Amino acid sequence: MTGLPELTVLLGPQTQLALAMNAHLRENRLYLAKHGITALPSRLASPILRASVDERPEDERLAQFAEKTAPRPAILSAINMFGPPEAGLLKGELFPDAELKFAGLAPVVGSARVVIFIDALPSFFIAAKSETLEDRVRRTSWEVLYELGWFELLSELVEFLPDAQFTVVSGKVPGDELARLPEALIGPQSDSLPSPFAFLQNLITETGRAVLARILERGAPDAATIADLYTSFARRPTPDDLRDRLGIDKLTGILLDQRFEEDIEKLSTFPRVTVF
């Protein structure tokens, strides 16, 4: 497996896409290790990354981080570094004090590829599966929700990590782009993984997984089939979910979707940022 950066860090937040990619790495990590790639899911990677910005001297922290993430290339799925989703909205912020968690990461991350998975806020809130967060959303006015876009948060992150290269993966990614995401993050031989479709399986409904299983009986699906499966069976919140679980009506949902699209457009103009 070639063509990977020395270090890739999936910082989160815990959207449906981030959780699916974390599962993909978890199910394939032993195979990747046999091929010289250190792939650490969130339960392993997040403590390592948090320890790299603790109160110890920098040289000690960096040495430990290098040891824990060897051999290279390494892919760290530290998808809870923004903080637990249920902590959201405590101070009227999407992730209160998130910038404090990233302020010391620059010497650790260096020129790594940093991957951020974002989604329209209603989809993110539903993916969190947190009754606490959903209750806060229901008690938050639409005007406040509208101001909680991703742009300001991610622009600060880009500033904090001046040498990193960023890949922003949007929850609105079309099926054909999504089909090539595992290869883009793991490398050109991702199809040889023992569980090559773990990512897709964690993004589609039970019906979609049943259709995928029937397709796999005939052989591996091509990119177009994967795209069609995702387009047809992606797990997305319904209008009833938004109304009953989040108190978000149709108009508010449309406004939040528009705000998300605006954030994506602005992020795509940033240097060192590629929107997937």
Short mmCIF file of C-alpha atoms in Angstrom, two decimals, residues 30-242:
data_model
loop_
_atom_site.label_atom_id
_atom_site.label_comp_id
_atom_site.label_asym_id
_atom_site.label_seq_id
_atom_site.Cartn_x
_atom_site.Cartn_y
_atom_site.Cartn_z
CA LEU A 30 -5.19 -5.99 11.76
CA TYR A 31 -4.89 -6.43 7.99
CA LEU A 32 -3.48 -2.92 7.63
CA ALA A 33 -0.98 -3.60 10.40
CA LYS A 34 0.31 -6.65 8.50
CA HIS A 35 0.96 -4.33 5.57
CA GLY A 36 2.89 -1.75 7.57
CA ILE A 37 0.07 0.72 8.24
CA THR A 38 -0.85 1.69 11.79
CA ALA A 39 -4.61 2.21 11.86
CA LEU A 40 -6.04 3.11 15.25
CA PRO A 41 -9.80 3.45 15.89
CA SER A 42 -11.12 6.10 18.23
CA ARG A 43 -10.91 4.09 21.46
CA LEU A 44 -7.13 3.85 20.92
CA ALA A 45 -6.34 6.98 18.93
CA SER A 46 -8.26 9.55 20.96
CA PRO A 47 -6.39 8.90 24.26
CA ILE A 48 -3.07 9.01 22.39
CA LEU A 49 -3.90 12.36 20.80
CA ARG A 50 -5.22 13.83 24.05
CA ALA A 51 -2.04 12.75 25.85
CA SER A 52 0.03 14.53 23.20
CA VAL A 53 -1.26 17.90 24.42
CA ASP A 54 -1.11 17.36 28.20
CA GLU A 55 1.07 19.27 30.66
CA ARG A 56 4.33 17.33 30.13
CA PRO A 57 7.35 18.83 28.34
CA GLU A 58 6.86 18.97 24.59
CA ASP A 59 9.80 16.73 23.71
CA GLU A 60 8.47 14.01 26.01
CA ARG A 61 4.99 14.23 24.52
CA LEU A 62 6.24 14.16 20.96
CA ALA A 63 8.48 11.18 21.63
CA GLN A 64 5.61 9.21 23.16
CA PHE A 65 3.30 10.13 20.27
CA ALA A 66 5.85 8.95 17.73
CA GLU A 67 6.26 5.67 19.61
CA LYS A 68 2.51 5.06 19.91
CA THR A 69 1.87 5.77 16.23
CA ALA A 70 4.67 3.64 14.75
CA PRO A 71 5.17 2.23 12.24
CA ARG A 72 4.23 4.85 9.70
CA PRO A 73 2.19 5.59 7.73
CA ALA A 74 -0.39 5.90 10.46
CA ILE A 75 -4.11 6.68 10.38
CA LEU A 76 -5.57 7.86 13.68
CA SER A 77 -9.34 7.99 14.01
CA ALA A 78 -9.55 10.38 16.96
CA ILE A 79 -13.10 11.35 16.13
CA ASN A 80 -14.11 12.61 19.57
CA MET A 81 -11.47 15.33 19.80
CA PHE A 82 -14.12 18.01 19.39
CA GLY A 83 -15.66 16.69 22.59
CA PRO A 84 -18.64 14.43 23.25
CA PRO A 85 -21.70 15.44 21.20
CA GLU A 86 -23.87 15.62 24.31
CA ALA A 87 -21.70 18.50 25.55
CA GLY A 88 -22.87 20.56 22.60
CA LEU A 89 -24.90 23.76 23.00
CA LEU A 90 -24.00 24.13 26.68
CA LYS A 91 -22.75 27.67 26.11
CA GLY A 92 -24.71 28.37 22.98
CA GLU A 93 -21.81 26.94 20.98
CA LEU A 94 -21.69 23.85 18.81
CA PHE A 95 -18.59 22.59 20.63
CA PRO A 96 -17.88 24.74 23.69
CA ASP A 97 -14.18 25.59 24.07
CA ALA A 98 -13.19 23.29 21.21
CA GLU A 99 -10.37 25.64 20.30
CA LEU A 100 -8.67 24.84 23.62
CA LYS A 101 -8.41 21.17 22.61
CA PHE A 102 -6.62 22.04 19.38
CA ALA A 103 -4.35 24.87 20.47
CA GLY A 104 -1.41 22.57 21.32
CA LEU A 105 -1.74 20.13 18.42
CA ALA A 106 0.41 21.98 15.87
CA PRO A 107 3.79 20.41 16.80
CA VAL A 108 2.15 16.98 17.11
CA VAL A 109 0.25 17.04 13.83
CA GLY A 110 2.83 18.99 11.83
CA SER A 111 2.20 18.58 8.09
CA ALA A 112 -0.21 15.65 8.53
CA ARG A 113 -3.41 15.20 6.57
CA VAL A 114 -6.26 16.21 8.89
CA VAL A 115 -9.70 14.90 7.99
CA ILE A 116 -12.88 16.59 9.23
CA PHE A 117 -16.33 15.06 8.75
CA ILE A 118 -19.15 17.59 8.87
CA ASP A 119 -22.85 17.45 8.13
CA ALA A 120 -25.92 19.66 8.21
CA LEU A 121 -26.73 20.27 11.85
CA PRO A 122 -29.99 18.26 12.01
CA SER A 123 -28.23 15.17 10.62
CA PHE A 124 -25.32 15.65 13.03
CA PHE A 125 -27.68 15.99 16.01
CA ILE A 126 -29.52 12.79 15.06
CA ALA A 127 -26.28 10.84 14.46
CA ALA A 128 -25.11 11.71 17.98
CA LYS A 129 -27.88 9.53 19.49
CA SER A 130 -27.85 11.67 22.61
CA GLU A 131 -31.13 12.42 24.35
CA THR A 132 -29.37 15.21 26.26
CA LEU A 133 -28.29 16.92 23.06
CA GLU A 134 -31.66 16.43 21.39
CA ASP A 135 -33.37 18.02 24.39
CA ARG A 136 -31.04 21.03 24.18
CA VAL A 137 -31.76 21.36 20.47
CA ARG A 138 -35.50 21.37 21.12
CA ARG A 139 -35.01 24.20 23.63
CA THR A 140 -32.80 26.25 21.30
CA SER A 141 -34.34 28.82 18.98
CA TRP A 142 -33.85 28.46 15.24
CA GLU A 143 -32.02 31.79 15.17
CA VAL A 144 -29.35 30.41 17.51
CA LEU A 145 -29.11 27.14 15.57
CA TYR A 146 -28.65 29.08 12.35
CA GLU A 147 -25.59 30.84 13.82
CA LEU A 148 -23.94 27.52 14.76
CA GLY A 149 -22.33 26.85 11.39
CA TRP A 150 -19.07 25.00 10.82
CA PHE A 151 -17.15 27.75 9.07
CA GLU A 152 -15.95 29.73 12.05
CA LEU A 153 -14.96 26.61 14.00
CA LEU A 154 -13.01 25.06 11.13
CA SER A 155 -11.37 28.30 10.09
CA GLU A 156 -9.95 28.52 13.61
CA LEU A 157 -8.73 24.94 13.36
CA VAL A 158 -6.96 25.68 10.07
CA GLU A 159 -5.28 28.63 11.76
CA PHE A 160 -4.20 26.55 14.78
CA LEU A 161 -2.58 23.90 12.53
CA PRO A 162 -0.64 26.05 10.03
CA ASP A 163 1.30 23.22 8.36
CA ALA A 164 -1.45 20.59 8.09
CA GLN A 165 -3.35 19.72 4.94
CA PHE A 166 -7.11 19.47 5.46
CA THR A 167 -9.69 17.21 3.87
CA VAL A 168 -13.26 18.20 4.74
CA VAL A 169 -15.78 15.44 4.03
CA SER A 170 -19.31 16.76 3.67
CA GLY A 171 -22.38 14.82 4.66
CA LYS A 172 -23.80 15.95 1.31
CA VAL A 173 -21.10 14.03 -0.59
CA PRO A 174 -22.67 12.41 -3.68
CA GLY A 175 -22.60 8.66 -4.09
CA ASP A 176 -19.88 8.57 -6.72
CA GLU A 177 -17.55 10.62 -4.53
CA LEU A 178 -18.36 8.56 -1.46
CA ALA A 179 -17.49 5.35 -3.35
CA ARG A 180 -13.87 6.47 -3.65
CA LEU A 181 -13.49 7.89 -0.13
CA PRO A 182 -12.04 4.72 1.50
CA GLU A 183 -9.34 4.52 -1.16
CA ALA A 184 -8.59 8.23 -0.79
CA LEU A 185 -8.02 7.81 2.95
CA ILE A 186 -6.51 4.33 3.16
CA GLY A 187 -4.70 3.94 -0.14
CA PRO A 188 -4.99 2.39 -3.58
CA GLN A 189 -5.28 -1.19 -2.33
CA SER A 190 -8.30 -0.56 -0.11
CA ASP A 191 -10.34 -3.06 -2.15
CA SER A 192 -8.11 -5.86 -0.86
CA LEU A 193 -9.19 -5.26 2.73
CA PRO A 194 -10.95 -8.17 4.45
CA SER A 195 -13.98 -5.94 5.11
CA PRO A 196 -13.89 -3.56 2.13
CA PHE A 197 -17.52 -2.51 2.52
CA ALA A 198 -17.63 -1.84 6.26
CA PHE A 199 -17.76 1.89 5.56
CA LEU A 200 -20.75 1.58 3.25
CA GLN A 201 -22.53 -0.92 5.52
CA ASN A 202 -22.45 1.61 8.35
CA LEU A 203 -24.02 4.30 6.18
CA ILE A 204 -27.02 2.49 4.72
CA THR A 205 -30.27 1.09 6.08
CA GLU A 206 -31.05 -2.52 6.93
CA THR A 207 -32.73 -2.85 3.54
CA GLY A 208 -29.64 -1.47 1.85
CA ARG A 209 -27.39 -3.91 3.70
CA ALA A 210 -29.62 -6.78 2.57
CA VAL A 211 -29.34 -5.60 -1.04
CA LEU A 212 -25.56 -5.29 -0.65
CA ALA A 213 -25.35 -8.83 0.72
CA ARG A 214 -27.18 -10.19 -2.33
CA ILE A 215 -24.86 -8.24 -4.63
CA LEU A 216 -21.78 -9.57 -2.83
CA GLU A 217 -22.96 -13.13 -3.50
CA ARG A 218 -22.34 -12.42 -7.19
CA GLY A 219 -19.03 -10.62 -6.66
CA ALA A 220 -17.64 -7.25 -5.57
CA PRO A 221 -19.74 -4.28 -6.71
CA ASP A 222 -18.17 -1.58 -8.85
CA ALA A 223 -18.05 2.10 -7.91
CA ALA A 224 -21.28 2.88 -9.77
CA THR A 225 -23.18 0.20 -7.84
CA ILE A 226 -21.79 1.47 -4.53
CA ALA A 227 -22.87 4.97 -5.48
CA ASP A 228 -26.38 3.74 -6.33
CA LEU A 229 -26.64 1.84 -3.04
CA TYR A 230 -25.69 4.89 -1.04
CA THR A 231 -27.98 7.19 -3.00
CA SER A 232 -30.91 4.80 -2.58
CA PHE A 233 -30.42 3.57 0.99
CA ALA A 234 -28.40 6.17 2.92
CA ARG A 235 -29.44 6.51 6.55
CA ARG A 236 -30.84 10.02 6.74
CA PRO A 237 -33.19 11.57 9.28
CA THR A 238 -36.77 11.90 8.12
CA PRO A 239 -38.90 15.04 8.52
CA ASP A 240 -40.66 13.20 11.36
CA ASP A 241 -37.29 12.62 13.07
CA LEU A 242 -36.47 16.30 12.83
#
